[in-house]
Amino acid sequence: MDISIRITDRVGVTHDISAPTDMAMNLMEVVRAYELAPEGTIGVCGGMAMCASCQCYVLSNHELPTMQDDEEAMLAEAFFVKDNSRLGCQIQMTTDMEGLEVELAPAD
Ligand code: FES
C-alpha cells in the first residue's frame, strides 16, 4: 500500500506525496524518486549512513526506528544538526510512517 508523507524541500516548498511501503524504500530514496533535491546532493553514499546528505528534520511525532551507531556517529559530525535530525536513508517506508512530516536539512 501507499502512505502519505509531507516533505519540505531545501527551498521551503512543501510536497504532499505518496510512498509505497512494499518496495523496501527509505525516505532518501523517496526524495530522489520525486526529485525533491538536485541529483548529487542527496543519497551520495547510497544509503550507507556515511554521508549525511540525506539529513532531515522530523517535524511530526512519529515513533521512528531507533538510531543505530553508524547513524548516530554520522550525525555527530554533520553540519546543521538539530535535536530532530535523522538520516533519511535510515527511515524505511512502512505503514507506521503514514503522515510523516519532514524537512530536508540544507546541503553542506
Ligand atoms: Fe548517505 Fe543517508 S544517503 S547517509
PDB file of N, CA and C and ligand atoms in Angstrom:
ATOM      1  N   MET A   1       0.836  -1.202   0.000  1.00  0.00           N
ATOM      2  CA  MET A   1       0.000   0.000   0.000  1.00  0.00           C
ATOM      3  C   MET A   1       0.870   1.252   0.000  1.00  0.00           C
ATOM      4  N   ASP A   2       0.241   2.377  -0.195  1.00  0.00           N
ATOM      5  CA  ASP A   2       0.969   3.645  -0.182  1.00  0.00           C
ATOM      6  C   ASP A   2       0.660   4.418   1.097  1.00  0.00           C
ATOM      7  N   ILE A   3       1.625   5.188   1.543  1.00  0.00           N
ATOM      8  CA  ILE A   3       1.388   6.084   2.672  1.00  0.00           C
ATOM      9  C   ILE A   3       1.582   7.522   2.199  1.00  0.00           C
ATOM     10  N   SER A   4       0.960   8.439   2.912  1.00  0.00           N
ATOM     11  CA  SER A   4       1.111   9.851   2.585  1.00  0.00           C
ATOM     12  C   SER A   4       2.174  10.446   3.483  1.00  0.00           C
ATOM     13  N   ILE A   5       3.111  11.144   2.897  1.00  0.00           N
ATOM     14  CA  ILE A   5       4.091  11.857   3.703  1.00  0.00           C
ATOM     15  C   ILE A   5       4.262  13.267   3.155  1.00  0.00           C
ATOM     16  N   ARG A   6       4.719  14.145   4.024  1.00  0.00           N
ATOM     17  CA  ARG A   6       4.865  15.550   3.656  1.00  0.00           C
ATOM     18  C   ARG A   6       6.340  15.922   3.776  1.00  0.00           C
ATOM     19  N   ILE A   7       6.905  16.378   2.690  1.00  0.00           N
ATOM     20  CA  ILE A   7       8.331  16.704   2.673  1.00  0.00           C
ATOM     21  C   ILE A   7       8.520  18.155   2.255  1.00  0.00           C
ATOM     22  N   THR A   8       9.178  18.922   3.103  1.00  0.00           N
ATOM     23  CA  THR A   8       9.527  20.291   2.732  1.00  0.00           C
ATOM     24  C   THR A   8      10.946  20.268   2.179  1.00  0.00           C
ATOM     25  N   ASP A   9      11.107  20.786   0.981  1.00  0.00           N
ATOM     26  CA  ASP A   9      12.420  20.707   0.331  1.00  0.00           C
ATOM     27  C   ASP A   9      13.348  21.821   0.818  1.00  0.00           C
ATOM     28  N   ARG A  10      14.521  21.902   0.229  1.00  0.00           N
ATOM     29  CA  ARG A  10      15.539  22.836   0.721  1.00  0.00           C
ATOM     30  C   ARG A  10      15.273  24.287   0.340  1.00  0.00           C
ATOM     31  N   VAL A  11      14.310  24.511  -0.544  1.00  0.00           N
ATOM     32  CA  VAL A  11      13.946  25.903  -0.837  1.00  0.00           C
ATOM     33  C   VAL A  11      12.626  26.277  -0.176  1.00  0.00           C
ATOM     34  N   GLY A  12      12.158  25.386   0.726  1.00  0.00           N
ATOM     35  CA  GLY A  12      10.989  25.735   1.529  1.00  0.00           C
ATOM     36  C   GLY A  12       9.648  25.360   0.936  1.00  0.00           C
ATOM     37  N   VAL A  13       9.657  24.631  -0.173  1.00  0.00           N
ATOM     38  CA  VAL A  13       8.400  24.205  -0.782  1.00  0.00           C
ATOM     39  C   VAL A  13       7.971  22.868  -0.166  1.00  0.00           C
ATOM     40  N   THR A  14       6.688  22.794   0.211  1.00  0.00           N
ATOM     41  CA  THR A  14       6.171  21.579   0.825  1.00  0.00           C
ATOM     42  C   THR A  14       5.479  20.702  -0.223  1.00  0.00           C
ATOM     43  N   HIS A  15       5.800  19.423  -0.165  1.00  0.00           N
ATOM     44  CA  HIS A  15       5.241  18.473  -1.126  1.00  0.00           C
ATOM     45  C   HIS A  15       4.497  17.384  -0.375  1.00  0.00           C
ATOM     46  N   ASP A  16       3.236  17.165  -0.720  1.00  0.00           N
ATOM     47  CA  ASP A  16       2.487  16.028  -0.181  1.00  0.00           C
ATOM     48  C   ASP A  16       2.593  14.919  -1.206  1.00  0.00           C
ATOM     49  N   ILE A  17       3.221  13.842  -0.813  1.00  0.00           N
ATOM     50  CA  ILE A  17       3.446  12.776  -1.777  1.00  0.00           C
ATOM     51  C   ILE A  17       3.014  11.440  -1.198  1.00  0.00           C
ATOM     52  N   SER A  18       2.905  10.456  -2.062  1.00  0.00           N
ATOM     53  CA  SER A  18       2.620   9.117  -1.546  1.00  0.00           C
ATOM     54  C   SER A  18       3.815   8.231  -1.838  1.00  0.00           C
ATOM     55  N   ALA A  19       4.082   7.371  -0.883  1.00  0.00           N
ATOM     56  CA  ALA A  19       5.247   6.493  -0.981  1.00  0.00           C
ATOM     57  C   ALA A  19       4.802   5.055  -0.794  1.00  0.00           C
ATOM     58  N   PRO A  20       5.319   4.149  -1.598  1.00  0.00           N
ATOM     59  CA  PRO A  20       4.962   2.745  -1.459  1.00  0.00           C
ATOM     60  C   PRO A  20       5.636   2.107  -0.248  1.00  0.00           C
ATOM     61  N   THR A  21       4.932   1.209   0.418  1.00  0.00           N
ATOM     62  CA  THR A  21       5.529   0.535   1.582  1.00  0.00           C
ATOM     63  C   THR A  21       6.018  -0.860   1.203  1.00  0.00           C
ATOM     64  N   ASP A  22       5.778  -1.257  -0.028  1.00  0.00           N
ATOM     65  CA  ASP A  22       6.113  -2.635  -0.418  1.00  0.00           C
ATOM     66  C   ASP A  22       7.325  -2.704  -1.348  1.00  0.00           C
ATOM     67  N   MET A  23       8.116  -1.642  -1.395  1.00  0.00           N
ATOM     68  CA  MET A  23       9.270  -1.641  -2.289  1.00  0.00           C
ATOM     69  C   MET A  23      10.591  -1.480  -1.539  1.00  0.00           C
ATOM     70  N   ALA A  24      10.550  -1.649  -0.206  1.00  0.00           N
ATOM     71  CA  ALA A  24      11.748  -1.531   0.623  1.00  0.00           C
ATOM     72  C   ALA A  24      12.459  -0.205   0.401  1.00  0.00           C
ATOM     73  N   MET A  25      11.670   0.852   0.225  1.00  0.00           N
ATOM     74  CA  MET A  25      12.275   2.169   0.015  1.00  0.00           C
ATOM     75  C   MET A  25      12.488   2.872   1.342  1.00  0.00           C
ATOM     76  N   ASN A  26      13.524   3.698   1.378  1.00  0.00           N
ATOM     77  CA  ASN A  26      13.698   4.568   2.536  1.00  0.00           C
ATOM     78  C   ASN A  26      13.392   6.004   2.123  1.00  0.00           C
ATOM     79  N   LEU A  27      13.384   6.882   3.100  1.00  0.00           N
ATOM     80  CA  LEU A  27      12.979   8.267   2.844  1.00  0.00           C
ATOM     81  C   LEU A  27      13.904   8.958   1.836  1.00  0.00           C
ATOM     82  N   MET A  28      15.185   8.700   1.932  1.00  0.00           N
ATOM     83  CA  MET A  28      16.127   9.291   0.976  1.00  0.00           C
ATOM     84  C   MET A  28      15.762   8.891  -0.448  1.00  0.00           C
ATOM     85  N   GLU A  29      15.432   7.612  -0.641  1.00  0.00           N
ATOM     86  CA  GLU A  29      15.084   7.129  -1.982  1.00  0.00           C
ATOM     87  C   GLU A  29      13.779   7.744  -2.481  1.00  0.00           C
ATOM     88  N   VAL A  30      12.861   8.003  -1.566  1.00  0.00           N
ATOM     89  CA  VAL A  30      11.610   8.652  -1.948  1.00  0.00           C
ATOM     90  C   VAL A  30      11.907  10.076  -2.435  1.00  0.00           C
ATOM     91  N   VAL A  31      12.755  10.783  -1.704  1.00  0.00           N
ATOM     92  CA  VAL A  31      13.115  12.149  -2.107  1.00  0.00           C
ATOM     93  C   VAL A  31      13.756  12.137  -3.493  1.00  0.00           C
ATOM     94  N   ARG A  32      14.603  11.158  -3.731  1.00  0.00           N
ATOM     95  CA  ARG A  32      15.243  11.047  -5.047  1.00  0.00           C
ATOM     96  C   ARG A  32      14.228  10.696  -6.134  1.00  0.00           C
ATOM     97  N   ALA A  33      13.336   9.769  -5.812  1.00  0.00           N
ATOM     98  CA  ALA A  33      12.345   9.334  -6.806  1.00  0.00           C
ATOM     99  C   ALA A  33      11.462  10.497  -7.254  1.00  0.00           C
ATOM    100  N   TYR A  34      11.153  11.381  -6.324  1.00  0.00           N
ATOM    101  CA  TYR A  34      10.308  12.537  -6.650  1.00  0.00           C
ATOM    102  C   TYR A  34      11.135  13.765  -7.052  1.00  0.00           C
ATOM    103  N   GLU A  35      12.443  13.590  -7.100  1.00  0.00           N
ATOM    104  CA  GLU A  35      13.360  14.670  -7.486  1.00  0.00           C
ATOM    105  C   GLU A  35      13.122  15.941  -6.679  1.00  0.00           C
ATOM    106  N   LEU A  36      13.069  15.755  -5.353  1.00  0.00           N
ATOM    107  CA  LEU A  36      12.832  16.896  -4.471  1.00  0.00           C
ATOM    108  C   LEU A  36      14.132  17.584  -4.065  1.00  0.00           C
ATOM    109  N   ALA A  37      15.248  17.038  -4.474  1.00  0.00           N
ATOM    110  CA  ALA A  37      16.549  17.669  -4.253  1.00  0.00           C
ATOM    111  C   ALA A  37      17.388  17.362  -5.493  1.00  0.00           C
ATOM    112  N   PRO A  38      18.242  18.302  -5.898  1.00  0.00           N
ATOM    113  CA  PRO A  38      19.027  18.083  -7.104  1.00  0.00           C
ATOM    114  C   PRO A  38      19.885  16.828  -7.020  1.00  0.00           C
ATOM    115  N   GLU A  39      19.982  16.127  -8.134  1.00  0.00           N
ATOM    116  CA  GLU A  39      20.834  14.948  -8.265  1.00  0.00           C
ATOM    117  C   GLU A  39      22.226  15.271  -7.713  1.00  0.00           C
ATOM    118  N   GLY A  40      22.777  14.364  -6.955  1.00  0.00           N
ATOM    119  CA  GLY A  40      24.128  14.568  -6.436  1.00  0.00           C
ATOM    120  C   GLY A  40      24.179  15.303  -5.110  1.00  0.00           C
ATOM    121  N   THR A  41      23.006  15.764  -4.623  1.00  0.00           N
ATOM    122  CA  THR A  41      23.003  16.458  -3.331  1.00  0.00           C
ATOM    123  C   THR A  41      22.325  15.640  -2.252  1.00  0.00           C
ATOM    124  N   ILE A  42      21.801  14.498  -2.624  1.00  0.00           N
ATOM    125  CA  ILE A  42      21.161  13.643  -1.622  1.00  0.00           C
ATOM    126  C   ILE A  42      21.392  12.185  -1.976  1.00  0.00           C
ATOM    127  N   GLY A  43      21.684  11.397  -0.949  1.00  0.00           N
ATOM    128  CA  GLY A  43      21.915   9.977  -1.187  1.00  0.00           C
ATOM    129  C   GLY A  43      23.300   9.696  -1.734  1.00  0.00           C
ATOM    130  N   VAL A  44      24.242  10.572  -1.430  1.00  0.00           N
ATOM    131  CA  VAL A  44      25.586  10.485  -2.003  1.00  0.00           C
ATOM    132  C   VAL A  44      26.259   9.145  -1.693  1.00  0.00           C
ATOM    133  N   CYS A  45      26.085   8.629  -0.488  1.00  0.00           N
ATOM    134  CA  CYS A  45      26.754   7.369  -0.120  1.00  0.00           C
ATOM    135  C   CYS A  45      25.900   6.150  -0.464  1.00  0.00           C
ATOM    136  N   GLY A  46      24.764   6.388  -1.057  1.00  0.00           N
ATOM    137  CA  GLY A  46      23.923   5.266  -1.457  1.00  0.00           C
ATOM    138  C   GLY A  46      23.106   4.680  -0.318  1.00  0.00           C
ATOM    139  N   GLY A  47      23.014   5.401   0.781  1.00  0.00           N
ATOM    140  CA  GLY A  47      22.171   4.930   1.876  1.00  0.00           C
ATOM    141  C   GLY A  47      22.909   4.128   2.932  1.00  0.00           C
ATOM    142  N   MET A  48      24.216   4.360   3.040  1.00  0.00           N
ATOM    143  CA  MET A  48      25.044   3.606   3.981  1.00  0.00           C
ATOM    144  C   MET A  48      25.262   4.334   5.311  1.00  0.00           C
ATOM    145  N   ALA A  49      24.559   5.442   5.553  1.00  0.00           N
ATOM    146  CA  ALA A  49      24.763   6.256   6.759  1.00  0.00           C
ATOM    147  C   ALA A  49      26.190   6.784   6.836  1.00  0.00           C
ATOM    148  N   MET A  50      26.760   7.121   5.675  1.00  0.00           N
ATOM    149  CA  MET A  50      28.148   7.578   5.648  1.00  0.00           C
ATOM    150  C   MET A  50      28.344   8.957   5.027  1.00  0.00           C
ATOM    151  N   CYS A  51      27.262   9.698   4.763  1.00  0.00           N
ATOM    152  CA  CYS A  51      27.481  10.990   4.090  1.00  0.00           C
ATOM    153  C   CYS A  51      26.660  12.130   4.681  1.00  0.00           C
ATOM    154  N   ALA A  52      25.545  11.842   5.295  1.00  0.00           N
ATOM    155  CA  ALA A  52      24.643  12.846   5.869  1.00  0.00           C
ATOM    156  C   ALA A  52      23.957  13.736   4.842  1.00  0.00           C
ATOM    157  N   SER A  53      24.107  13.428   3.557  1.00  0.00           N
ATOM    158  CA  SER A  53      23.427  14.245   2.543  1.00  0.00           C
ATOM    159  C   SER A  53      21.909  14.064   2.598  1.00  0.00           C
ATOM    160  N   CYS A  54      21.467  13.031   3.283  1.00  0.00           N
ATOM    161  CA  CYS A  54      20.028  12.760   3.374  1.00  0.00           C
ATOM    162  C   CYS A  54      19.448  13.242   4.696  1.00  0.00           C
ATOM    163  N   GLN A  55      20.232  14.047   5.425  1.00  0.00           N
ATOM    164  CA  GLN A  55      19.734  14.507   6.733  1.00  0.00           C
ATOM    165  C   GLN A  55      18.410  15.251   6.587  1.00  0.00           C
ATOM    166  N   CYS A  56      17.496  14.972   7.501  1.00  0.00           N
ATOM    167  CA  CYS A  56      16.238  15.706   7.516  1.00  0.00           C
ATOM    168  C   CYS A  56      15.828  15.955   8.961  1.00  0.00           C
ATOM    169  N   TYR A  57      14.933  16.909   9.110  1.00  0.00           N
ATOM    170  CA  TYR A  57      14.384  17.220  10.422  1.00  0.00           C
ATOM    171  C   TYR A  57      12.987  16.622  10.484  1.00  0.00           C
ATOM    172  N   VAL A  58      12.739  15.849  11.516  1.00  0.00           N
ATOM    173  CA  VAL A  58      11.442  15.192  11.645  1.00  0.00           C
ATOM    174  C   VAL A  58      10.503  16.116  12.409  1.00  0.00           C
ATOM    175  N   LEU A  59       9.412  16.529  11.757  1.00  0.00           N
ATOM    176  CA  LEU A  59       8.501  17.513  12.338  1.00  0.00           C
ATOM    177  C   LEU A  59       7.301  16.884  13.015  1.00  0.00           C
ATOM    178  N   SER A  60       6.948  15.691  12.628  1.00  0.00           N
ATOM    179  CA  SER A  60       5.793  15.023  13.229  1.00  0.00           C
ATOM    180  C   SER A  60       6.266  14.159  14.395  1.00  0.00           C
ATOM    181  N   ASN A  61       5.300  13.685  15.181  1.00  0.00           N
ATOM    182  CA  ASN A  61       5.641  12.928  16.396  1.00  0.00           C
ATOM    183  C   ASN A  61       5.669  11.431  16.168  1.00  0.00           C
ATOM    184  N   HIS A  62       6.256  11.003  15.091  1.00  0.00           N
ATOM    185  CA  HIS A  62       6.271   9.565  14.816  1.00  0.00           C
ATOM    186  C   HIS A  62       7.296   8.834  15.661  1.00  0.00           C
ATOM    187  N   GLU A  63       6.919   7.613  15.979  1.00  0.00           N
ATOM    188  CA  GLU A  63       7.847   6.711  16.657  1.00  0.00           C
ATOM    189  C   GLU A  63       8.780   6.168  15.579  1.00  0.00           C
ATOM    190  N   LEU A  64       9.990   6.687  15.540  1.00  0.00           N
ATOM    191  CA  LEU A  64      10.913   6.299  14.475  1.00  0.00           C
ATOM    192  C   LEU A  64      11.771   5.126  14.915  1.00  0.00           C
ATOM    193  N   PRO A  65      12.333   4.419  13.929  1.00  0.00           N
ATOM    194  CA  PRO A  65      13.253   3.330  14.283  1.00  0.00           C
ATOM    195  C   PRO A  65      14.394   3.877  15.141  1.00  0.00           C
ATOM    196  N   THR A  66      14.843   3.104  16.098  1.00  0.00           N
ATOM    197  CA  THR A  66      15.941   3.536  16.960  1.00  0.00           C
ATOM    198  C   THR A  66      17.196   3.778  16.140  1.00  0.00           C
ATOM    199  N   MET A  67      17.902   4.836  16.506  1.00  0.00           N
ATOM    200  CA  MET A  67      19.124   5.163  15.784  1.00  0.00           C
ATOM    201  C   MET A  67      20.205   4.115  16.018  1.00  0.00           C
ATOM    202  N   GLN A  68      20.822   3.648  14.949  1.00  0.00           N
ATOM    203  CA  GLN A  68      21.946   2.720  15.074  1.00  0.00           C
ATOM    204  C   GLN A  68      23.233   3.532  15.264  1.00  0.00           C
ATOM    205  N   ASP A  69      24.281   2.844  15.674  1.00  0.00           N
ATOM    206  CA  ASP A  69      25.557   3.523  15.958  1.00  0.00           C
ATOM    207  C   ASP A  69      26.089   4.319  14.774  1.00  0.00           C
ATOM    208  N   ASP A  70      25.971   3.747  13.564  1.00  0.00           N
ATOM    209  CA  ASP A  70      26.533   4.455  12.408  1.00  0.00           C
ATOM    210  C   ASP A  70      25.784   5.754  12.122  1.00  0.00           C
ATOM    211  N   GLU A  71      24.461   5.732  12.286  1.00  0.00           N
ATOM    212  CA  GLU A  71      23.691   6.969  12.076  1.00  0.00           C
ATOM    213  C   GLU A  71      24.057   8.006  13.138  1.00  0.00           C
ATOM    214  N   GLU A  72      24.151   7.555  14.371  1.00  0.00           N
ATOM    215  CA  GLU A  72      24.495   8.453  15.467  1.00  0.00           C
ATOM    216  C   GLU A  72      25.867   9.089  15.230  1.00  0.00           C
ATOM    217  N   ALA A  73      26.815   8.280  14.807  1.00  0.00           N
ATOM    218  CA  ALA A  73      28.176   8.778  14.563  1.00  0.00           C
ATOM    219  C   ALA A  73      28.197   9.792  13.422  1.00  0.00           C
ATOM    220  N   MET A  74      27.433   9.500  12.384  1.00  0.00           N
ATOM    221  CA  MET A  74      27.393  10.416  11.232  1.00  0.00           C
ATOM    222  C   MET A  74      26.786  11.746  11.625  1.00  0.00           C
ATOM    223  N   LEU A  75      25.703  11.703  12.377  1.00  0.00           N
ATOM    224  CA  LEU A  75      25.046  12.952  12.781  1.00  0.00           C
ATOM    225  C   LEU A  75      25.905  13.734  13.769  1.00  0.00           C
ATOM    226  N   ALA A  76      26.778  13.039  14.475  1.00  0.00           N
ATOM    227  CA  ALA A  76      27.647  13.722  15.433  1.00  0.00           C
ATOM    228  C   ALA A  76      28.648  14.619  14.720  1.00  0.00           C
ATOM    229  N   GLU A  77      28.942  14.314  13.456  1.00  0.00           N
ATOM    230  CA  GLU A  77      29.916  15.147  12.746  1.00  0.00           C
ATOM    231  C   GLU A  77      29.324  15.902  11.556  1.00  0.00           C
ATOM    232  N   ALA A  78      28.030  15.798  11.349  1.00  0.00           N
ATOM    233  CA  ALA A  78      27.392  16.502  10.227  1.00  0.00           C
ATOM    234  C   ALA A  78      27.135  17.964  10.594  1.00  0.00           C
ATOM    235  N   PHE A  79      26.851  18.772   9.577  1.00  0.00           N
ATOM    236  CA  PHE A  79      26.503  20.172   9.783  1.00  0.00           C
ATOM    237  C   PHE A  79      24.994  20.326   9.955  1.00  0.00           C
ATOM    238  N   PHE A  80      24.584  21.437  10.532  1.00  0.00           N
ATOM    239  CA  PHE A  80      23.169  21.820  10.647  1.00  0.00           C
ATOM    240  C   PHE A  80      22.334  20.822  11.453  1.00  0.00           C
ATOM    241  N   VAL A  81      22.973  20.075  12.343  1.00  0.00           N
ATOM    242  CA  VAL A  81      22.244  19.037  13.089  1.00  0.00           C
ATOM    243  C   VAL A  81      21.384  19.670  14.188  1.00  0.00           C
ATOM    244  N   LYS A  82      20.170  19.207  14.280  1.00  0.00           N
ATOM    245  CA  LYS A  82      19.248  19.640  15.341  1.00  0.00           C
ATOM    246  C   LYS A  82      18.805  18.412  16.134  1.00  0.00           C
ATOM    247  N   ASP A  83      18.070  18.668  17.218  1.00  0.00           N
ATOM    248  CA  ASP A  83      17.589  17.561  18.053  1.00  0.00           C
ATOM    249  C   ASP A  83      16.731  16.569  17.268  1.00  0.00           C
ATOM    250  N   ASN A  84      16.033  17.075  16.257  1.00  0.00           N
ATOM    251  CA  ASN A  84      15.139  16.187  15.498  1.00  0.00           C
ATOM    252  C   ASN A  84      15.752  15.724  14.176  1.00  0.00           C
ATOM    253  N   SER A  85      17.062  15.817  14.077  1.00  0.00           N
ATOM    254  CA  SER A  85      17.730  15.335  12.859  1.00  0.00           C
ATOM    255  C   SER A  85      17.743  13.816  12.786  1.00  0.00           C
ATOM    256  N   ARG A  86      17.516  13.306  11.595  1.00  0.00           N
ATOM    257  CA  ARG A  86      17.700  11.890  11.292  1.00  0.00           C
ATOM    258  C   ARG A  86      18.261  11.774   9.883  1.00  0.00           C
ATOM    259  N   LEU A  87      18.827  10.622   9.591  1.00  0.00           N
ATOM    260  CA  LEU A  87      19.267  10.348   8.228  1.00  0.00           C
ATOM    261  C   LEU A  87      18.111   9.686   7.489  1.00  0.00           C
ATOM    262  N   GLY A  88      17.713  10.305   6.393  1.00  0.00           N
ATOM    263  CA  GLY A  88      16.564   9.797   5.638  1.00  0.00           C
ATOM    264  C   GLY A  88      16.748   8.373   5.159  1.00  0.00           C
ATOM    265  N   CYS A  89      17.995   8.003   4.889  1.00  0.00           N
ATOM    266  CA  CYS A  89      18.225   6.645   4.363  1.00  0.00           C
ATOM    267  C   CYS A  89      18.023   5.585   5.430  1.00  0.00           C
ATOM    268  N   GLN A  90      17.904   6.004   6.684  1.00  0.00           N
ATOM    269  CA  GLN A  90      17.701   5.041   7.768  1.00  0.00           C
ATOM    270  C   GLN A  90      16.234   4.956   8.191  1.00  0.00           C
ATOM    271  N   ILE A  91      15.366   5.643   7.452  1.00  0.00           N
ATOM    272  CA  ILE A  91      13.935   5.602   7.765  1.00  0.00           C
ATOM    273  C   ILE A  91      13.210   4.868   6.643  1.00  0.00           C
ATOM    274  N   GLN A  92      12.803   3.655   6.937  1.00  0.00           N
ATOM    275  CA  GLN A  92      12.119   2.842   5.934  1.00  0.00           C
ATOM    276  C   GLN A  92      10.656   3.254   5.815  1.00  0.00           C
ATOM    277  N   MET A  93      10.146   3.159   4.614  1.00  0.00           N
ATOM    278  CA  MET A  93       8.746   3.472   4.369  1.00  0.00           C
ATOM    279  C   MET A  93       7.870   2.291   4.772  1.00  0.00           C
ATOM    280  N   THR A  94       7.334   2.377   5.973  1.00  0.00           N
ATOM    281  CA  THR A  94       6.424   1.342   6.460  1.00  0.00           C
ATOM    282  C   THR A  94       5.092   2.013   6.790  1.00  0.00           C
ATOM    283  N   THR A  95       4.082   1.209   7.050  1.00  0.00           N
ATOM    284  CA  THR A  95       2.769   1.793   7.339  1.00  0.00           C
ATOM    285  C   THR A  95       2.807   2.655   8.597  1.00  0.00           C
ATOM    286  N   ASP A  96       3.767   2.381   9.497  1.00  0.00           N
ATOM    287  CA  ASP A  96       3.915   3.207  10.701  1.00  0.00           C
ATOM    288  C   ASP A  96       4.275   4.647  10.359  1.00  0.00           C
ATOM    289  N   MET A  97       4.791   4.887   9.162  1.00  0.00           N
ATOM    290  CA  MET A  97       5.238   6.218   8.775  1.00  0.00           C
ATOM    291  C   MET A  97       4.147   7.045   8.098  1.00  0.00           C
ATOM    292  N   GLU A  98       2.942   6.508   8.051  1.00  0.00           N
ATOM    293  CA  GLU A  98       1.818   7.265   7.491  1.00  0.00           C
ATOM    294  C   GLU A  98       1.726   8.644   8.172  1.00  0.00           C
ATOM    295  N   GLY A  99       1.654   9.696   7.367  1.00  0.00           N
ATOM    296  CA  GLY A  99       1.515  11.041   7.919  1.00  0.00           C
ATOM    297  C   GLY A  99       2.834  11.680   8.345  1.00  0.00           C
ATOM    298  N   LEU A 100       3.938  11.022   8.069  1.00  0.00           N
ATOM    299  CA  LEU A 100       5.256  11.568   8.452  1.00  0.00           C
ATOM    300  C   LEU A 100       5.473  12.945   7.822  1.00  0.00           C
ATOM    301  N   GLU A 101       6.031  13.854   8.607  1.00  0.00           N
ATOM    302  CA  GLU A 101       6.366  15.191   8.083  1.00  0.00           C
ATOM    303  C   GLU A 101       7.830  15.465   8.367  1.00  0.00           C
ATOM    304  N   VAL A 102       8.556  15.781   7.327  1.00  0.00           N
ATOM    305  CA  VAL A 102       9.977  16.075   7.476  1.00  0.00           C
ATOM    306  C   VAL A 102      10.356  17.285   6.641  1.00  0.00           C
ATOM    307  N   GLU A 103      11.497  17.851   7.002  1.00  0.00           N
ATOM    308  CA  GLU A 103      12.063  18.948   6.233  1.00  0.00           C
ATOM    309  C   GLU A 103      13.490  18.548   5.895  1.00  0.00           C
ATOM    310  N   LEU A 104      13.905  18.725   4.666  1.00  0.00           N
ATOM    311  CA  LEU A 104      15.269  18.378   4.294  1.00  0.00           C
ATOM    312  C   LEU A 104      16.239  19.390   4.894  1.00  0.00           C
ATOM    313  N   ALA A 105      17.306  18.890   5.482  1.00  0.00           N
ATOM    314  CA  ALA A 105      18.334  19.787   6.015  1.00  0.00           C
ATOM    315  C   ALA A 105      19.086  20.408   4.838  1.00  0.00           C
ATOM    316  N   PRO A 106      19.694  21.574   5.052  1.00  0.00           N
ATOM    317  CA  PRO A 106      20.452  22.204   3.961  1.00  0.00           C
ATOM    318  C   PRO A 106      21.569  21.285   3.472  1.00  0.00           C
ATOM    319  N   ALA A 107      21.923  21.434   2.204  1.00  0.00           N
ATOM    320  CA  ALA A 107      23.068  20.693   1.684  1.00  0.00           C
ATOM    321  C   ALA A 107      24.330  21.333   2.268  1.00  0.00           C
ATOM    322  N   ASP A 108      25.377  20.538   2.442  1.00  0.00           N
ATOM    323  CA  ASP A 108      26.623  21.068   3.017  1.00  0.00           C
ATOM    324  C   ASP A 108      27.194  22.187   2.150  1.00  0.00           C
TER     325      ASP A 108
HETATM  326 FE1  FES B   1      24.375   8.902   2.888  1.00  0.00          FE
HETATM  327 FE2  FES B   1      21.952   8.675   4.028  1.00  0.00          FE
HETATM  328  S1  FES B   1      22.457   8.629   1.958  1.00  0.00           S
HETATM  329  S2  FES B   1      23.835   8.972   4.956  1.00  0.00           S
END
